[in-house]
Coordinates of N, CA and C in Angstrom, one line a residue:
X3 N 58.2 137.1 69.6 CA 58.7 138.4 69.3 C 59.3 138.3 67.9
X4 N 59.0 139.2 67.0 CA 59.5 139.2 65.7 C 61.0 139.6 65.6
X5 N 61.7 138.9 64.7 CA 63.1 139.2 64.6 C 63.3 140.4 63.6
X6 N 64.2 141.3 64.0 CA 64.5 142.5 63.1 C 65.3 142.0 61.9
X7 N 64.9 142.3 60.7 CA 65.6 141.9 59.5 C 67.0 142.4 59.5
X8 N 67.9 141.6 58.9 CA 69.3 142.0 58.9 C 69.5 143.2 58.1
X9 N 68.7 143.5 57.1 CA 68.8 144.7 56.3 C 68.5 145.9 57.2
X10 N 67.6 145.8 58.1 CA 67.3 147.0 59.0 C 68.5 147.1 60.0
X11 N 69.0 146.0 60.5 CA 70.2 146.1 61.4 C 71.4 146.8 60.8
X12 N 71.7 146.3 59.5 CA 72.9 146.9 58.8 C 72.7 148.4 58.5
X13 N 71.5 148.7 58.0 CA 71.3 150.1 57.7 C 71.3 151.0 59.0
X14 N 70.7 150.5 60.0 CA 70.7 151.2 61.3 C 72.1 151.4 61.9
X15 N 72.9 150.4 61.6 CA 74.3 150.5 62.1 C 75.1 151.7 61.4
X16 N 74.8 151.8 60.1 CA 75.5 152.9 59.4 C 75.0 154.2 59.8
X17 N 73.6 154.4 59.8 CA 73.0 155.6 60.2 C 73.3 155.9 61.7
X18 N 73.1 154.9 62.5 CA 73.3 155.1 64.0 C 74.7 155.4 64.3
X19 N 75.6 154.7 63.7 CA 77.0 155.0 64.0 C 77.4 156.4 63.6
X20 N 77.0 156.9 62.5 CA 77.3 158.3 62.1 C 76.6 159.3 63.1
X21 N 75.3 159.0 63.4 CA 74.6 159.9 64.2 C 75.2 160.0 65.6
X22 N 75.6 158.9 66.2 CA 76.2 158.9 67.5 C 77.6 159.6 67.5
X23 N 78.4 159.4 66.4 CA 79.7 160.0 66.3 C 79.5 161.6 66.2
X24 N 78.5 161.9 65.4 CA 78.3 163.4 65.2 C 77.7 164.1 66.4
X25 N 76.7 163.5 67.0 CA 76.1 164.2 68.1 C 76.8 164.1 69.4
X26 N 77.6 163.1 69.6 CA 78.5 163.0 70.9 C 79.8 163.7 70.6
X27 N 80.2 163.9 69.4 CA 81.5 164.3 69.0 C 82.6 163.4 69.5
X28 N 82.3 162.1 69.5 CA 83.2 161.0 69.9 C 83.1 160.0 68.8
X29 N 84.0 160.1 67.9 CA 84.0 159.2 66.7 C 84.2 157.7 67.2
X30 N 85.0 157.4 68.2 CA 85.1 156.0 68.6 C 83.8 155.4 69.1
X31 N 83.0 156.2 69.7 CA 81.7 155.8 70.2 C 80.8 155.4 69.0
X32 N 80.8 156.2 68.0 CA 80.1 155.9 66.7 C 80.6 154.6 66.1
X33 N 81.9 154.4 66.2 CA 82.5 153.2 65.7 C 82.0 151.9 66.5
X34 N 81.8 152.1 67.7 CA 81.3 151.0 68.5 C 79.9 150.6 68.1
X35 N 79.0 151.6 67.8 CA 77.7 151.4 67.3 C 77.8 150.7 65.9
X36 N 78.6 151.2 65.0 CA 78.8 150.7 63.7 C 79.2 149.2 63.8
X37 N 80.2 148.9 64.6 CA 80.7 147.6 64.7 C 79.7 146.6 65.4
X38 N 79.0 147.0 66.4 CA 78.0 146.2 67.1 C 76.9 145.8 66.1
X39 N 76.5 146.7 65.3 CA 75.4 146.4 64.3 C 76.0 145.5 63.2
X40 N 77.2 145.7 62.8 CA 77.8 144.9 61.8 C 78.0 143.5 62.3
X41 N 78.4 143.3 63.5 CA 78.5 141.9 64.1 C 77.1 141.2 64.1
X42 N 76.1 142.0 64.6 CA 74.8 141.4 64.7 C 74.2 141.0 63.3
X43 N 74.4 141.9 62.4 CA 74.0 141.6 61.0 C 74.7 140.4 60.4
X44 N 76.0 140.4 60.7 CA 76.8 139.2 60.1 C 76.4 137.9 60.7
X45 N 76.0 137.9 61.9 CA 75.5 136.6 62.5 C 74.2 136.2 61.8
X46 N 73.3 137.2 61.6 CA 72.1 136.9 60.9 C 72.4 136.4 59.4
X47 N 73.3 137.1 58.7 CA 73.6 136.7 57.4 C 74.1 135.3 57.3
X48 N 75.0 134.9 58.3 CA 75.5 133.6 58.3 C 74.4 132.5 58.5
X49 N 73.5 132.8 59.4 CA 72.4 131.9 59.7 C 71.4 131.8 58.5
X50 N 71.2 132.9 57.8 CA 70.2 132.9 56.7 C 70.7 132.5 55.4
X51 N 72.0 132.9 55.1 CA 72.5 132.7 53.7 C 73.8 132.0 53.7
X52 N 74.4 131.6 54.8 CA 75.7 130.9 54.8 C 76.9 131.8 54.9
X53 N 78.1 131.1 55.1 CA 79.3 131.8 55.4 C 79.8 132.7 54.3
X54 N 79.8 132.2 53.0 CA 80.3 133.0 51.9 C 79.4 134.3 51.7
X55 N 78.2 134.2 51.8 CA 77.3 135.3 51.7 C 77.5 136.3 52.8
X56 N 77.7 135.8 54.0 CA 78.0 136.6 55.2 C 79.3 137.4 55.0
X57 N 80.3 136.7 54.5 CA 81.6 137.3 54.2 C 81.5 138.4 53.2
X58 N 80.7 138.2 52.1 CA 80.5 139.2 51.1 C 79.7 140.4 51.6
X59 N 78.7 140.1 52.4 CA 77.9 141.2 52.9 C 78.7 142.0 54.0
X60 N 79.5 141.3 54.7 CA 80.4 142.0 55.7 C 81.3 143.0 55.0
X61 N 81.9 142.5 53.9 CA 82.8 143.3 53.1 C 82.0 144.5 52.5
X62 N 80.8 144.2 52.0 CA 80.0 145.3 51.5 C 79.6 146.4 52.6
X63 N 79.4 145.9 53.8 CA 79.2 146.8 54.9 C 80.3 147.7 55.2
X64 N 81.5 147.2 55.2 CA 82.7 148.0 55.4 C 82.9 148.9 54.2
X65 N 82.7 148.4 53.0 CA 82.8 149.3 51.8 C 81.8 150.4 51.8
X66 N 80.6 150.1 52.3 CA 79.5 151.2 52.4 C 80.0 152.3 53.3
X67 N 80.5 151.8 54.5 CA 81.0 152.8 55.5 C 82.2 153.7 54.8
X68 N 83.1 153.0 54.2 CA 84.3 153.7 53.7 C 83.8 154.6 52.5
X69 N 82.9 154.1 51.7 CA 82.5 154.8 50.5 C 81.7 156.0 50.8
X70 N 81.0 156.0 52.0 CA 80.2 157.2 52.3 C 81.1 158.4 52.6
X71 N 82.4 158.2 52.9 CA 83.2 159.3 53.2 C 83.5 160.2 52.0
X72 N 84.1 159.6 50.9 CA 84.3 160.5 49.7 C 83.0 161.0 49.1
X73 N 81.9 160.2 49.2 CA 80.6 160.6 48.7 C 80.1 161.8 49.5
X74 N 80.4 161.9 50.7 CA 80.0 163.0 51.6 C 80.5 164.3 51.1
X75 N 81.7 164.3 50.5 CA 82.3 165.5 50.0 C 81.6 166.1 48.8
X76 N 80.9 165.2 48.1 CA 80.1 165.6 46.9 C 78.7 166.0 47.2
X77 N 78.0 165.2 48.1 CA 76.6 165.4 48.3 C 76.2 165.8 49.7
X78 N 77.2 165.8 50.6 CA 76.9 166.1 52.0 C 76.9 164.8 52.9
X79 N 77.1 165.0 54.2 CA 77.2 163.9 55.0 C 76.0 163.0 55.2
X80 N 74.9 163.6 55.5 CA 73.7 162.8 55.7 C 73.2 162.1 54.4
X81 N 73.1 162.8 53.3 CA 72.7 162.1 52.1 C 73.7 160.9 51.8
X82 N 75.0 161.1 52.0 CA 75.9 160.0 51.8 C 75.7 158.8 52.7
X83 N 75.4 159.1 54.0 CA 75.1 158.0 54.9 C 73.8 157.3 54.6
X84 N 72.8 158.1 54.2 CA 71.5 157.5 53.9 C 71.7 156.6 52.6
X85 N 72.4 157.1 51.6 CA 72.6 156.4 50.4 C 73.4 155.1 50.7
X86 N 74.4 155.1 51.5 CA 75.2 153.9 51.8 C 74.3 153.0 52.6
X87 N 73.5 153.5 53.5 CA 72.6 152.6 54.3 C 71.6 152.0 53.4
X88 N 71.0 152.7 52.5 CA 70.0 152.2 51.6 C 70.6 151.1 50.7
X89 N 71.8 151.3 50.2 CA 72.5 150.3 49.3 C 72.7 149.1 50.1
X90 N 73.2 149.2 51.3 CA 73.5 148.1 52.2 C 72.2 147.3 52.5
X91 N 71.1 148.0 52.8 CA 69.9 147.4 53.1 C 69.4 146.6 52.0
X92 N 69.5 147.1 50.8 CA 69.0 146.4 49.6 C 69.9 145.2 49.3
X93 N 71.2 145.3 49.5 CA 72.0 144.1 49.3 C 71.7 143.0 50.3
X94 N 71.5 143.4 51.6 CA 71.2 142.5 52.6 C 69.9 141.8 52.4
X95 N 68.9 142.6 52.0 CA 67.6 142.0 51.7 C 67.7 141.0 50.6
X96 N 68.4 141.4 49.5 CA 68.5 140.5 48.3 C 69.2 139.2 48.6
X97 N 70.2 139.3 49.4 CA 71.0 138.1 49.6 C 70.5 137.2 50.8
X98 N 70.0 137.9 51.8 CA 69.7 137.1 53.0 C 68.2 137.2 53.4
X99 N 67.6 138.4 53.5 CA 66.3 138.5 54.1 C 65.2 137.9 53.3
X100 N 65.2 138.1 52.0 CA 64.1 137.7 51.2 C 63.9 136.1 51.2
X101 N 64.9 135.4 51.6 CA 64.8 134.0 51.7 C 63.9 133.5 52.8
X102 N 63.8 134.4 53.8 CA 63.1 134.0 55.0 C 61.7 134.3 54.9

């Protein structure tokens, strides 16, 4: 069975977390999705690129989540989430996935 790339896991966590929070109207449930994907991606980052890279990408994941909030006020919620997810996917691919 093929492994899902960490870039897809991270981007899916951002998009999925927002989607779950929005559609269920339960922000903590969206946070669970966001955190679960973040933990899964961080494990892959550590395996593929080492601890320092995993730490940096984890910080970027949190920054992408936090940065999507003020961006949403300017461009709208979904465009902000997709932009943050795309940036995170690119960073994850560049640092960890392309090595494999």
